[in-house]
Amino acid sequence: MKRRNAVRSLVIFSLGAGVIYSCKDRYEAIKLLNLKHLEIARNELDILDDLSRMIVPFQEIIELKDHTALPFVLNMVDKLNDATDRQLFIKGYRTFDTETASLKGKAYSAMNKVEKDLLLTELNENELDASPALYQVFNTVKLRSIQYLTTSEYYQRKINYYEMTPSRFYGDVSLMDLNNMNDERD
Amino acid sequence: MMRETRYEAIVIGAGMSGSWVAKELCDKGVKTLMLDRGPDVKHLKDYPTAGKYPWEYELRGAMSTSHTEANPIASRCYAYKDGATHFFAPDDAQPYIQMQPFDWIKGYQVGGKSLMWARQTQRWSQYDFSTPDTNEFGISWPIAYQDLAPWYSHVEEFIGISGEQDGLDVLPDGVFQPPKEITVVDKHLRHIVKENYKDRHVIYARCAHLTDPKEIHREQGRGQCQNRTICERGCPFGGYFSANSSTIPWALRTGNLTLRANSVVHSIVYDEATGKAEGVKVIDANSKEEKVYYADVVFLNAGSINSTAILLNSQSDRYPNGLGNDNGLLGKYCGFHNYRARISATCPGFEDKVVDGRSPTNVYMPRYVNLDKDKDGFKGAYGVAIYTARYRKQEIEAIGEDLVKDLMKDKNFHSWSIISMMMGETIPKETNSIALDPKAVDQYGIPLVQINIGYDENDEKMMEHFYHEWEKIYKLAGFTNVERIDTNQAPGLDIHEMGGARMGKDPKTSILNANNQLHAVDNVYVSDGACMTSTSYQNPSLTYMALAARAANHYMKSRV
Ligand SMILES: Cc1cc2nc3c(=O)[nH]c(=O)nc-3n(C[C@H](O)[C@H](O)[C@H](O)COP(=O)(O)OP(=O)(O)OC[C@H]3O[C@@H](n4cnc5c(N)ncnc54)[C@H](O)[C@@H]3O)c2cc1C
């Protein structure tokens, strides 16, 4: 019980402080989000997590290697999507394996990396004759995983050079100067 | 009912305009009570989200559907974001009846909406004060630009406005701090407009930010704007003007101000014997206990709709239809600004240019229509707020490693884009009105407000003119992908509600005189937006503050 509380505090603290979810306890973290609308089996979590990592593999950035976007993705769907989009998303992850199996002769979970790449490329290019539910999952996971990366502290500081105080405004900067300035900021 | 302490003056509403009245009165030694229906918000101490980084927000600034479903009206305001929602009154704080769709955006706390405003501050010119005469609508203003000009300067100097001396008769200059930079596309547009039009000007949009704080600002404890652009959460530097960082602490320091938060004003109490207001009836927001505070003079600054509603609810044998409402016009001739029309485009030719950082302001085109008469096919004026930007690309086509590589590149930008928004004058009409519901009351037993305000044909014609003219301007500037946008938003979302107790020369056709006093009860001043005879097109708060300061000083003079 004590440990559970400690994990809960850690996750709550992490949410507040914007610390990126650590992948070690990602399913624990999802439980603690108290999702109201999504009930997800472990194998479905595995599919969604894998999808996020395949589509936006930011874990290759050394500073983000221990992190996963999945809790963020699910939290956004739970709290922001309307009922119709949410239902489609739920249908999509529940049938992801069966539908990919019927489309490709192999369930997503059973595919190797090359096969997954092929499938995701077709989905990305809107060329797969898949159900709206499958596309809903793909598009949502892509959108929110990108957002997770680009709104992370790492990205904001490293790529956007976000400063809160003092900040700055220059209205007419050449791209070359910006890049030089950014090199100096690095 | 308990009889409470007496004050010389009572100010109802501790927001943008009320805080100015309090400051002026307290500076001159008047023992003043300022009442606000909301809780106190102390500068610095009560800005809980001011230091929170964007990545610290669970939903990264978005609002959850459960929250927006519970607050559909407030959620339509662009500034109602995670981190600032606590400064917006939730929709159920004061229910109202929409006879036509009207989004009433409210900030109920000490400081009012001065905490969340966008800080755009332009003077009116003599053209604006005389538009009702030259364009033949409504009634004449009882004051001219020259009457207000010194008060504009007085307010500008104290609050600090960043701006340029533009030398335009349509938008008089003021007391300014240095401007911030504008974008490369702003400069291009400014140049094109200058080359092609004599009567049109793209100028830096004046805003209430300190760019070079003076002694008077340091005395207020305020410092330089840091370009944080998270102003609606409260600025710990006092970099922009809010009542909380400036006028209220200033007035408190004189020792003459008593500030009572959580005090919902029910009505003004009228003394039949003297023919004057004798005090204000208040309901404690927490205990619901009723109290009456007494004073020689009452200033109403609760925001246009609430000030008008308080007058309507101040009923007596002498004034059964609301205080000072002999002519039956109280609550009528309300106005707002038409913000429906926008026009967007792409701006090719600046691919090698970007902005770095964030600006709290933009550029602006003051009015160029209907200056001397309504010759442009509609009545009234409009100005244009212009926003240019170049955003980093985030909706990337690739997936996998390529996508991450794309996202990590410095150079991934969309083209420059522009969106220009018409800020249109609306014509005050008797039918655009507010009234009290005869039956329904709120949690304090105060009648609900019925709001019956809508657009009309003149608004549509003005929009058509704007679209047409700005398509031409965009073409001259070489902009592409030009798109007309009609947001179809309800009135109210402009957050510039005005009128209801308009000023005028004739007590038969107006509620207030040239000094913001009720014609009929001269110890009641209404010095917020309720007093506006017409709306013109500028963001109105600078004018409200100047009128409020002028009204307070009128009282001081009349008292001697
Ligand atoms: C997001 C946003 C952006 C804006 N941008 C601009 C801008 O760029 N430029 C501009 O000029 N204006 C802008 N405005 C509008 C500006 O905020 C208002 O014009 C200004 O605050 C009006 O001043 P006021 O004193 O009349 O009302 P407020 O500042 O709203 O103050 C009224 C006070 O009265 C209190 N009150 C109400 N009813 C009662 C009652 N019954 N009893 C006791 N107290 C009561 C309220 O709690 C409040 O504190 C913006 C507003 C918002 C919300």
PDB file of N, CA and C in Angstrom, chain B residues 425-481:
ATOM      1  N   GLU B 425     -17.573  48.792 -35.545  1.00  0.00           N
ATOM      2  CA  GLU B 425     -18.529  49.532 -34.717  1.00  0.00           C
ATOM      3  C   GLU B 425     -19.918  48.936 -34.934  1.00  0.00           C
ATOM      4  N   THR B 426     -20.709  48.854 -33.882  1.00  0.00           N
ATOM      5  CA  THR B 426     -22.108  48.463 -34.071  1.00  0.00           C
ATOM      6  C   THR B 426     -22.976  49.665 -33.711  1.00  0.00           C
ATOM      7  N   ILE B 427     -24.118  49.699 -34.325  1.00  0.00           N
ATOM      8  CA  ILE B 427     -25.000  50.859 -34.164  1.00  0.00           C
ATOM      9  C   ILE B 427     -25.936  50.597 -32.983  1.00  0.00           C
ATOM     10  N   PRO B 428     -25.862  51.457 -31.952  1.00  0.00           N
ATOM     11  CA  PRO B 428     -26.741  51.229 -30.797  1.00  0.00           C
ATOM     12  C   PRO B 428     -28.208  51.360 -31.214  1.00  0.00           C
ATOM     13  N   LYS B 429     -29.005  50.365 -30.820  1.00  0.00           N
ATOM     14  CA  LYS B 429     -30.432  50.378 -31.193  1.00  0.00           C
ATOM     15  C   LYS B 429     -31.261  50.146 -29.939  1.00  0.00           C
ATOM     16  N   GLU B 430     -32.452  50.662 -29.946  1.00  0.00           N
ATOM     17  CA  GLU B 430     -33.311  50.482 -28.771  1.00  0.00           C
ATOM     18  C   GLU B 430     -33.547  48.988 -28.513  1.00  0.00           C
ATOM     19  N   THR B 431     -33.644  48.228 -29.614  1.00  0.00           N
ATOM     20  CA  THR B 431     -33.944  46.794 -29.466  1.00  0.00           C
ATOM     21  C   THR B 431     -32.756  45.992 -28.935  1.00  0.00           C
ATOM     22  N   ASN B 432     -31.540  46.493 -29.083  1.00  0.00           N
ATOM     23  CA  ASN B 432     -30.395  45.798 -28.475  1.00  0.00           C
ATOM     24  C   ASN B 432     -30.362  46.202 -27.009  1.00  0.00           C
ATOM     25  N   SER B 433     -30.849  45.308 -26.162  1.00  0.00           N
ATOM     26  CA  SER B 433     -31.156  45.765 -24.808  1.00  0.00           C
ATOM     27  C   SER B 433     -30.920  44.678 -23.780  1.00  0.00           C
ATOM     28  N   ILE B 434     -30.849  45.111 -22.542  1.00  0.00           N
ATOM     29  CA  ILE B 434     -30.867  44.151 -21.438  1.00  0.00           C
ATOM     30  C   ILE B 434     -31.995  44.543 -20.485  1.00  0.00           C
ATOM     31  N   ALA B 435     -32.530  43.544 -19.798  1.00  0.00           N
ATOM     32  CA  ALA B 435     -33.637  43.782 -18.861  1.00  0.00           C
ATOM     33  C   ALA B 435     -33.507  42.770 -17.735  1.00  0.00           C
ATOM     34  N   LEU B 436     -34.309  42.948 -16.696  1.00  0.00           N
ATOM     35  CA  LEU B 436     -34.316  41.960 -15.615  1.00  0.00           C
ATOM     36  C   LEU B 436     -35.455  40.986 -15.846  1.00  0.00           C
ATOM     37  N   ASP B 437     -35.194  39.718 -15.631  1.00  0.00           N
ATOM     38  CA  ASP B 437     -36.270  38.744 -15.768  1.00  0.00           C
ATOM     39  C   ASP B 437     -37.287  38.961 -14.646  1.00  0.00           C
ATOM     40  N   PRO B 438     -38.582  38.967 -14.975  1.00  0.00           N
ATOM     41  CA  PRO B 438     -39.571  39.252 -13.929  1.00  0.00           C
ATOM     42  C   PRO B 438     -39.661  38.169 -12.860  1.00  0.00           C
ATOM     43  N   LYS B 439     -39.190  36.959 -13.168  1.00  0.00           N
ATOM     44  CA  LYS B 439     -39.374  35.874 -12.188  1.00  0.00           C
ATOM     45  C   LYS B 439     -38.056  35.260 -11.708  1.00  0.00           C
ATOM     46  N   ALA B 440     -37.221  34.854 -12.654  1.00  0.00           N
ATOM     47  CA  ALA B 440     -36.055  34.034 -12.278  1.00  0.00           C
ATOM     48  C   ALA B 440     -35.011  34.857 -11.513  1.00  0.00           C
ATOM     49  N   VAL B 441     -34.472  34.258 -10.452  1.00  0.00           N
ATOM     50  CA  VAL B 441     -33.430  34.925  -9.668  1.00  0.00           C
ATOM     51  C   VAL B 441     -32.213  34.011  -9.535  1.00  0.00           C
ATOM     52  N   ASP B 442     -31.080  34.616  -9.173  1.00  0.00           N
ATOM     53  CA  ASP B 442     -29.858  33.822  -8.992  1.00  0.00           C
ATOM     54  C   ASP B 442     -29.736  33.351  -7.533  1.00  0.00           C
ATOM     55  N   GLN B 443     -28.563  32.818  -7.207  1.00  0.00           N
ATOM     56  CA  GLN B 443     -28.371  32.253  -5.861  1.00  0.00           C
ATOM     57  C   GLN B 443     -28.430  33.300  -4.757  1.00  0.00           C
ATOM     58  N   TYR B 444     -28.390  34.590  -5.148  1.00  0.00           N
ATOM     59  CA  TYR B 444     -28.476  35.660  -4.142  1.00  0.00           C
ATOM     60  C   TYR B 444     -29.864  36.296  -4.127  1.00  0.00           C
ATOM     61  N   GLY B 445     -30.758  35.739  -4.908  1.00  0.00           N
ATOM     62  CA  GLY B 445     -32.100  36.307  -4.980  1.00  0.00           C
ATOM     63  C   GLY B 445     -32.162  37.535  -5.880  1.00  0.00           C
ATOM     64  N   ILE B 446     -31.124  37.763  -6.675  1.00  0.00           N
ATOM     65  CA  ILE B 446     -31.087  38.918  -7.585  1.00  0.00           C
ATOM     66  C   ILE B 446     -31.666  38.469  -8.940  1.00  0.00           C
ATOM     67  N   PRO B 447     -32.559  39.277  -9.523  1.00  0.00           N
ATOM     68  CA  PRO B 447     -33.156  38.864 -10.797  1.00  0.00           C
ATOM     69  C   PRO B 447     -32.102  38.563 -11.868  1.00  0.00           C
ATOM     70  N   LEU B 448     -32.371  37.535 -12.651  1.00  0.00           N
ATOM     71  CA  LEU B 448     -31.456  37.210 -13.757  1.00  0.00           C
ATOM     72  C   LEU B 448     -31.560  38.279 -14.831  1.00  0.00           C
ATOM     73  N   VAL B 449     -30.454  38.466 -15.538  1.00  0.00           N
ATOM     74  CA  VAL B 449     -30.420  39.447 -16.618  1.00  0.00           C
ATOM     75  C   VAL B 449     -30.874  38.763 -17.910  1.00  0.00           C
ATOM     76  N   GLN B 450     -31.748  39.437 -18.624  1.00  0.00           N
ATOM     77  CA  GLN B 450     -32.094  38.967 -19.976  1.00  0.00           C
ATOM     78  C   GLN B 450     -31.260  39.792 -20.958  1.00  0.00           C
ATOM     79  N   ILE B 451     -30.596  39.120 -21.869  1.00  0.00           N
ATOM     80  CA  ILE B 451     -29.793  39.865 -22.851  1.00  0.00           C
ATOM     81  C   ILE B 451     -30.391  39.636 -24.238  1.00  0.00           C
ATOM     82  N   ASN B 452     -30.691  40.742 -24.887  1.00  0.00           N
ATOM     83  CA  ASN B 452     -31.339  40.665 -26.196  1.00  0.00           C
ATOM     84  C   ASN B 452     -30.549  41.530 -27.184  1.00  0.00           C
ATOM     85  N   ILE B 453     -29.435  40.993 -27.632  1.00  0.00           N
ATOM     86  CA  ILE B 453     -28.512  41.788 -28.460  1.00  0.00           C
ATOM     87  C   ILE B 453     -28.142  40.970 -29.697  1.00  0.00           C
ATOM     88  N   GLY B 454     -28.235  41.583 -30.854  1.00  0.00           N
ATOM     89  CA  GLY B 454     -27.916  40.826 -32.069  1.00  0.00           C
ATOM     90  C   GLY B 454     -27.292  41.698 -33.153  1.00  0.00           C
ATOM     91  N   TYR B 455     -26.835  41.037 -34.203  1.00  0.00           N
ATOM     92  CA  TYR B 455     -26.290  41.729 -35.379  1.00  0.00           C
ATOM     93  C   TYR B 455     -27.431  42.273 -36.223  1.00  0.00           C
ATOM     94  N   ASP B 456     -27.097  43.094 -37.194  1.00  0.00           N
ATOM     95  CA  ASP B 456     -28.114  43.537 -38.153  1.00  0.00           C
ATOM     96  C   ASP B 456     -27.483  43.703 -39.542  1.00  0.00           C
ATOM     97  N   GLU B 457     -28.274  44.198 -40.451  1.00  0.00           N
ATOM     98  CA  GLU B 457     -27.849  44.317 -41.846  1.00  0.00           C
ATOM     99  C   GLU B 457     -26.623  45.211 -42.004  1.00  0.00           C
ATOM    100  N   ASN B 458     -26.551  46.258 -41.162  1.00  0.00           N
ATOM    101  CA  ASN B 458     -25.406  47.167 -41.233  1.00  0.00           C
ATOM    102  C   ASN B 458     -24.094  46.413 -40.948  1.00  0.00           C
ATOM    103  N   ASP B 459     -24.161  45.468 -40.015  1.00  0.00           N
ATOM    104  CA  ASP B 459     -22.965  44.689 -39.674  1.00  0.00           C
ATOM    105  C   ASP B 459     -22.513  43.842 -40.872  1.00  0.00           C
ATOM    106  N   GLU B 460     -23.480  43.277 -41.566  1.00  0.00           N
ATOM    107  CA  GLU B 460     -23.159  42.438 -42.736  1.00  0.00           C
ATOM    108  C   GLU B 460     -22.541  43.294 -43.851  1.00  0.00           C
ATOM    109  N   LYS B 461     -23.102  44.479 -44.044  1.00  0.00           N
ATOM    110  CA  LYS B 461     -22.581  45.354 -45.114  1.00  0.00           C
ATOM    111  C   LYS B 461     -21.155  45.791 -44.798  1.00  0.00           C
ATOM    112  N   MET B 462     -20.909  46.062 -43.529  1.00  0.00           N
ATOM    113  CA  MET B 462     -19.558  46.470 -43.118  1.00  0.00           C
ATOM    114  C   MET B 462     -18.571  45.325 -43.382  1.00  0.00           C
ATOM    115  N   MET B 463     -18.996  44.099 -43.078  1.00  0.00           N
ATOM    116  CA  MET B 463     -18.121  42.943 -43.281  1.00  0.00           C
ATOM    117  C   MET B 463     -17.777  42.800 -44.763  1.00  0.00           C
ATOM    118  N   GLU B 464     -18.791  42.986 -45.597  1.00  0.00           N
ATOM    119  CA  GLU B 464     -18.583  42.858 -47.043  1.00  0.00           C
ATOM    120  C   GLU B 464     -17.559  43.898 -47.515  1.00  0.00           C
ATOM    121  N   HIS B 465     -17.666  45.110 -47.004  1.00  0.00           N
ATOM    122  CA  HIS B 465     -16.730  46.182 -47.356  1.00  0.00           C
ATOM    123  C   HIS B 465     -15.313  45.788 -46.944  1.00  0.00           C
ATOM    124  N   PHE B 466     -15.189  45.280 -45.716  1.00  0.00           N
ATOM    125  CA  PHE B 466     -13.875  44.877 -45.202  1.00  0.00           C
ATOM    126  C   PHE B 466     -13.257  43.780 -46.078  1.00  0.00           C
ATOM    127  N   TYR B 467     -14.053  42.752 -46.373  1.00  0.00           N
ATOM    128  CA  TYR B 467     -13.526  41.641 -47.188  1.00  0.00           C
ATOM    129  C   TYR B 467     -13.025  42.171 -48.522  1.00  0.00           C
ATOM    130  N   HIS B 468     -13.854  42.981 -49.143  1.00  0.00           N
ATOM    131  CA  HIS B 468     -13.546  43.492 -50.465  1.00  0.00           C
ATOM    132  C   HIS B 468     -12.257  44.326 -50.442  1.00  0.00           C
ATOM    133  N   GLU B 469     -12.162  45.235 -49.481  1.00  0.00           N
ATOM    134  CA  GLU B 469     -10.988  46.116 -49.404  1.00  0.00           C
ATOM    135  C   GLU B 469      -9.723  45.313 -49.078  1.00  0.00           C
ATOM    136  N   TRP B 470      -9.869  44.332 -48.208  1.00  0.00           N
ATOM    137  CA  TRP B 470      -8.670  43.593 -47.792  1.00  0.00           C
ATOM    138  C   TRP B 470      -8.237  42.552 -48.805  1.00  0.00           C
ATOM    139  N   GLU B 471      -9.156  42.102 -49.633  1.00  0.00           N
ATOM    140  CA  GLU B 471      -8.717  41.258 -50.759  1.00  0.00           C
ATOM    141  C   GLU B 471      -7.815  42.089 -51.673  1.00  0.00           C
ATOM    142  N   LYS B 472      -8.187  43.359 -51.848  1.00  0.00           N
ATOM    143  CA  LYS B 472      -7.359  44.239 -52.697  1.00  0.00           C
ATOM    144  C   LYS B 472      -5.986  44.463 -52.059  1.00  0.00           C
ATOM    145  N   ILE B 473      -6.003  44.730 -50.762  1.00  0.00           N
ATOM    146  CA  ILE B 473      -4.727  44.988 -50.067  1.00  0.00           C
ATOM    147  C   ILE B 473      -3.827  43.747 -50.128  1.00  0.00           C
ATOM    148  N   TYR B 474      -4.398  42.583 -49.906  1.00  0.00           N
ATOM    149  CA  TYR B 474      -3.610  41.340 -49.938  1.00  0.00           C
ATOM    150  C   TYR B 474      -3.029  41.122 -51.340  1.00  0.00           C
ATOM    151  N   LYS B 475      -3.833  41.462 -52.341  1.00  0.00           N
ATOM    152  CA  LYS B 475      -3.361  41.284 -53.716  1.00  0.00           C
ATOM    153  C   LYS B 475      -2.155  42.192 -53.966  1.00  0.00           C
ATOM    154  N   LEU B 476      -2.289  43.439 -53.561  1.00  0.00           N
ATOM    155  CA  LEU B 476      -1.174  44.377 -53.730  1.00  0.00           C
ATOM    156  C   LEU B 476       0.079  43.881 -53.003  1.00  0.00           C
ATOM    157  N   ALA B 477      -0.134  43.224 -51.868  1.00  0.00           N
ATOM    158  CA  ALA B 477       1.007  42.752 -51.066  1.00  0.00           C
ATOM    159  C   ALA B 477       1.576  41.440 -51.601  1.00  0.00           C
ATOM    160  N   GLY B 478       0.903  40.847 -52.582  1.00  0.00           N
ATOM    161  CA  GLY B 478       1.386  39.589 -53.167  1.00  0.00           C
ATOM    162  C   GLY B 478       1.010  38.369 -52.343  1.00  0.00           C
ATOM    163  N   PHE B 479       0.041  38.505 -51.478  1.00  0.00           N
ATOM    164  CA  PHE B 479      -0.359  37.369 -50.646  1.00  0.00           C
ATOM    165  C   PHE B 479      -1.249  36.422 -51.454  1.00  0.00           C
ATOM    166  N   THR B 480      -1.170  35.143 -51.121  1.00  0.00           N
ATOM    167  CA  THR B 480      -1.928  34.126 -51.873  1.00  0.00           C
ATOM    168  C   THR B 480      -2.834  33.327 -50.936  1.00  0.00           C
ATOM    169  N   ASN B 481      -3.581  32.414 -51.526  1.00  0.00           N
ATOM    170  CA  ASN B 481      -4.520  31.567 -50.741  1.00  0.00           C
ATOM    171  C   ASN B 481      -5.435  32.403 -49.854  1.00  0.00           C
TER     172      ASN B 481
END
